[in-house]
Coordinates of C-alpha atoms and ligand atoms in Angstrom, one line a residue:
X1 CA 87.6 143.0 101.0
X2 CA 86.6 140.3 99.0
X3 CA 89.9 137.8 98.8
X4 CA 90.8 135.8 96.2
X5 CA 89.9 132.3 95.5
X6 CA 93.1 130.6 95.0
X7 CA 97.0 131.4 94.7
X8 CA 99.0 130.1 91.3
X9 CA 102.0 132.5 92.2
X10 CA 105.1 130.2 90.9
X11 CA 107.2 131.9 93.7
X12 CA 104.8 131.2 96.7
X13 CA 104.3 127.3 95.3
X14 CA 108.0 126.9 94.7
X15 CA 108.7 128.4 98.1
X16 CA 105.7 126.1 99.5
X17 CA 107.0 122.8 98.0
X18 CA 110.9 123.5 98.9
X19 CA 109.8 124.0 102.7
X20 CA 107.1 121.1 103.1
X21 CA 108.5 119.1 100.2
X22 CA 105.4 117.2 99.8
X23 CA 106.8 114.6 97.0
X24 CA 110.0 112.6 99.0
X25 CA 111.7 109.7 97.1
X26 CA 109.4 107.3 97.6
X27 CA 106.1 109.2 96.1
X28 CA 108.9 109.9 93.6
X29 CA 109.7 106.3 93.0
X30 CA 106.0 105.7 92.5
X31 CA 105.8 108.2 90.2
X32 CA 108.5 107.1 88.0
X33 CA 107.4 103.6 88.2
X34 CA 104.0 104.5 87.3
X35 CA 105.8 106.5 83.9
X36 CA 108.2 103.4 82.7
X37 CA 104.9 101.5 82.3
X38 CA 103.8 103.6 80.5
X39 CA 100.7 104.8 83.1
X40 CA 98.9 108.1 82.0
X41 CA 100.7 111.0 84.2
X42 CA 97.5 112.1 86.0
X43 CA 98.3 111.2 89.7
X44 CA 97.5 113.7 92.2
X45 CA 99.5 116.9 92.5
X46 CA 102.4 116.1 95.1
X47 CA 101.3 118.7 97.3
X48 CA 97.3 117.2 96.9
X49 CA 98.6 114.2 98.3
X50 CA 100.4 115.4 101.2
X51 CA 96.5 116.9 101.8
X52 CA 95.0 113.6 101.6
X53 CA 97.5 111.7 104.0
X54 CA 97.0 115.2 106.4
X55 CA 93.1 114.8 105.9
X56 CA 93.4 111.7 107.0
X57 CA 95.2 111.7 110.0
X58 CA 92.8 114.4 110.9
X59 CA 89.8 112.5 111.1
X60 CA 92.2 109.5 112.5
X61 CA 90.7 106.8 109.2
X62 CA 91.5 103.6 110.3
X63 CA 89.5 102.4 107.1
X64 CA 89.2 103.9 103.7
X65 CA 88.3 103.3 100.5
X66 CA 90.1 104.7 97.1
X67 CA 88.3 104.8 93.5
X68 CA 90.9 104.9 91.4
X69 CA 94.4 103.2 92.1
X70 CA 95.9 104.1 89.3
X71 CA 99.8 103.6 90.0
X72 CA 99.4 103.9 94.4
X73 CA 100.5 107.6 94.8
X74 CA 97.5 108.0 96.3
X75 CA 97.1 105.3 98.1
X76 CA 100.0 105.3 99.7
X77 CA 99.4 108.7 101.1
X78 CA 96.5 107.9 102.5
X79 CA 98.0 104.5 104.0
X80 CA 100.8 107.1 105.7
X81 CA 97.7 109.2 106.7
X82 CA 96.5 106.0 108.7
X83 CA 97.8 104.6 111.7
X84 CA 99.0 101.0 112.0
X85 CA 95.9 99.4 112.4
X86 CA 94.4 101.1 108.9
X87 CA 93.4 99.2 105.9
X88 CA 92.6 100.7 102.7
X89 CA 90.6 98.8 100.0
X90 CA 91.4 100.5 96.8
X91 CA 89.4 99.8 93.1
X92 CA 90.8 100.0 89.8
X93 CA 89.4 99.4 86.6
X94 CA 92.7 98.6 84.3
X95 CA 94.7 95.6 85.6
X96 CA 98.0 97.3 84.3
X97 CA 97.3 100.4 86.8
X98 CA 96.4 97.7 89.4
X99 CA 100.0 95.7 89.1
X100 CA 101.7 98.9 89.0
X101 CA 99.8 100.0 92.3
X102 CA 100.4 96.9 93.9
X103 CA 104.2 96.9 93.8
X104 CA 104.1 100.2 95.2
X105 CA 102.1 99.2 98.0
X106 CA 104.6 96.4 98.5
X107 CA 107.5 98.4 98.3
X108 CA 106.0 100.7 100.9
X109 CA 105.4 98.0 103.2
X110 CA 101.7 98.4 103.1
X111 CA 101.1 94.9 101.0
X112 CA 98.7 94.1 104.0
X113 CA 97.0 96.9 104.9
X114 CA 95.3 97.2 101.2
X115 CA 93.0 94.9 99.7
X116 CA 93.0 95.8 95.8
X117 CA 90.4 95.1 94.0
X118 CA 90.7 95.4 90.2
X119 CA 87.5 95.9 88.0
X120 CA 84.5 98.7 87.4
X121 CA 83.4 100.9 90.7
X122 CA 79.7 100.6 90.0
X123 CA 80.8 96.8 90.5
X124 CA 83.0 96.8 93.3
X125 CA 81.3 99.3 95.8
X126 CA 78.6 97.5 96.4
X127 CA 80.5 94.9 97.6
X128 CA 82.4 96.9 99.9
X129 CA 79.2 98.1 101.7
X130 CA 79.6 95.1 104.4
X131 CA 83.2 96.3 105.0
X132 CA 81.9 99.4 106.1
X133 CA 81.1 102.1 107.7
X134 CA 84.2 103.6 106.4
X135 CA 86.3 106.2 107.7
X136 CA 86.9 108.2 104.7
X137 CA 86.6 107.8 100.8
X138 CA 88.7 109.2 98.0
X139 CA 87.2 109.6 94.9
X140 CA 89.6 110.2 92.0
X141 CA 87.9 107.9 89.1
X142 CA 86.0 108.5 85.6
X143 CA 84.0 111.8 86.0
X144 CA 81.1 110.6 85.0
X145 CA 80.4 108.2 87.8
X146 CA 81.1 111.0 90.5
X147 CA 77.6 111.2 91.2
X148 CA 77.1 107.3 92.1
X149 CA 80.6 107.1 94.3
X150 CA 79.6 110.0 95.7
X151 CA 76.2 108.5 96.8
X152 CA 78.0 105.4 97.6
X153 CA 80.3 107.4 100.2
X154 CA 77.4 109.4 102.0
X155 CA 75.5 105.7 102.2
X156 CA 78.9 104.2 103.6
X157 CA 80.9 106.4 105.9
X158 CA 80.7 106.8 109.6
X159 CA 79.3 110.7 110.7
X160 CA 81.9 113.1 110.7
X161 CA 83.5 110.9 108.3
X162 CA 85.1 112.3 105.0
X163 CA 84.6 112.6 101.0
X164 CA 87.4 113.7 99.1
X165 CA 87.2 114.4 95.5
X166 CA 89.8 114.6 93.0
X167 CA 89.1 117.3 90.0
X168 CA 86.9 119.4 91.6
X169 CA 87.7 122.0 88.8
X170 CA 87.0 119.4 86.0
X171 CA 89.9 120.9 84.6
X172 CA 88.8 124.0 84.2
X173 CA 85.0 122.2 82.8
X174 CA 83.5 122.9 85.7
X175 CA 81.3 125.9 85.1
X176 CA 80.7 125.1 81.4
X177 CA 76.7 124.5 80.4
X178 CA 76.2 120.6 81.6
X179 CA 74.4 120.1 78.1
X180 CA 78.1 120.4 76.4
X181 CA 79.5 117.3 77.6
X182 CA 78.7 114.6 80.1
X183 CA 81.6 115.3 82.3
X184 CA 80.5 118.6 83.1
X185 CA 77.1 117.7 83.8
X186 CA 78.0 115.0 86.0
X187 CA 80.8 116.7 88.3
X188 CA 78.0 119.8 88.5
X189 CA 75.7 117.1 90.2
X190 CA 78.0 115.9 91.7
X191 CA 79.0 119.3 94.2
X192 CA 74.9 120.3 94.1
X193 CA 74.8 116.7 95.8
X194 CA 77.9 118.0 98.2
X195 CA 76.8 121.1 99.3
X196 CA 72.9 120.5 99.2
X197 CA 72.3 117.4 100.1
X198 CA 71.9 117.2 103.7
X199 CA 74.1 114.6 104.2
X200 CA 77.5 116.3 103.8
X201 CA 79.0 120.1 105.1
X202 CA 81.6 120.1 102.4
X203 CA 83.6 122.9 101.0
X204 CA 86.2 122.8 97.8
X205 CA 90.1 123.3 98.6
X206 CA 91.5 125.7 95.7
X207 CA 94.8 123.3 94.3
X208 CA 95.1 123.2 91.2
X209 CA 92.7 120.3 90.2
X210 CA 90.2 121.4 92.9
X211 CA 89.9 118.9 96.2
X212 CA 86.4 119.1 97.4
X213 CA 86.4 117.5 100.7
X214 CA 82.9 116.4 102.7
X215 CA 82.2 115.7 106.5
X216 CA 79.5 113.5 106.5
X217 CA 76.6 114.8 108.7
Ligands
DHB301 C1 92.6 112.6 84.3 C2 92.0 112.0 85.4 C3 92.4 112.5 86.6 O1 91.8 111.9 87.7 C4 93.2 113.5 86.8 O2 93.5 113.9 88.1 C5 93.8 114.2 85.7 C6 93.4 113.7 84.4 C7 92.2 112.2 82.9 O3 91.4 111.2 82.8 O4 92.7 112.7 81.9
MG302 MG1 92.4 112.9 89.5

């Protein structure tokens, strides 16, 4: 038998997020935070975070690198995902998303364990190359650029290091034809690079968004 792809049964996720209750009050704090100024409400789902801080504790990332701050939902998970000693430098392009960001980092007692850097990816990354290798990078920016922190990632992490991408499922874009919009085109490159590559065994994690995650080879 062929099984399916995914589960949206609202009984088995509302049993799911009552047991493992994957947003406490201080992803909830960030979240409200992030709405009273006036942030656009596209964090990670609660329980996509709780995947990245348990991705990360798998592969024990003592260094990681974030595109896309936004308000530090993320983040944060991935700084509880790290031990002590781990340091996350995170990029975002709008200063208002940065400040927001970086009183949640502060409020979660992780002000010095992130370096924030605030402008374009395409500027920043390269950068960051001499920080590296990397342990594991989280890619959760503009569509478009998937392909380039993508490349970035499989140039910069350690083997057996990990990708994880944000909007796998393009929001349900994905398998348009690439000649409609940009996105599309862009995200399709993006998992051809993923799972043909050579340089990553990846697979995609069914959430809602889609969370494509890479081991770099
Ligand atoms: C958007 C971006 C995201 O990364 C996301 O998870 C949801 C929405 C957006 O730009 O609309
Ligand atoms: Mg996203």
């Amino acid at each position: 038998m062929n099984k399916q792809f995914g589960n949206d049964r609202a009984d088995l996720s509302a049993y799911i997020d009552r047991v493992y209750q994957p947003e406490d009050q201080a992803l909830g704090e960030i979240r409200e935070r992030s709405r009273l100024a006036g942030l656009p409400d596209i964090q990670v789902a609660a329980l996509d975070a709780r995947h990245l801080e348990i991705l990360t504790r798998a592969c024990r990332a003592r260094r990681a690198v974030e595109v896309g701050a936004l308000g530090g939902y993320s983040g944060v998970s991935i700084l509880r995902g790290m031990g002590k000693q781990g340091v996350l430098d995170t990029i975002e392009v709008e200063p208002k998303h940065a400040e927001v960001a970086r009183e949640s980092f502060r409020e979660n007692g992780f002000a010095k364990r992130v370096r924030l850097h605030v402008g374009a990816a395409g500027q920043v990354l390269p950068r960051l190359r001499r920080r590296g290798p990397y342990d594991l990078c989280f890619i959760d920016a503009d569509k478009e650029g998937y392909p380039v922190y993508l490349l970035w990632a499989a140039n910069n992490l350690r083997k057996g290091g990990l990708v994880i991408l944000d909007n796998a499922f393009l929001f349900g874009d994905l398998a348009k034809s690439p000649s409609e919009n940009a996105a599309t085109a862009a995200m399709q490159a993006t998992h051809e690079m993923l799972a043909h590559s050579g340089r990553f065994r990846a697979t995609v994690i069914p959430t809602g968004e889609g969370l494509a995650v890479g081991v770099k080879i």
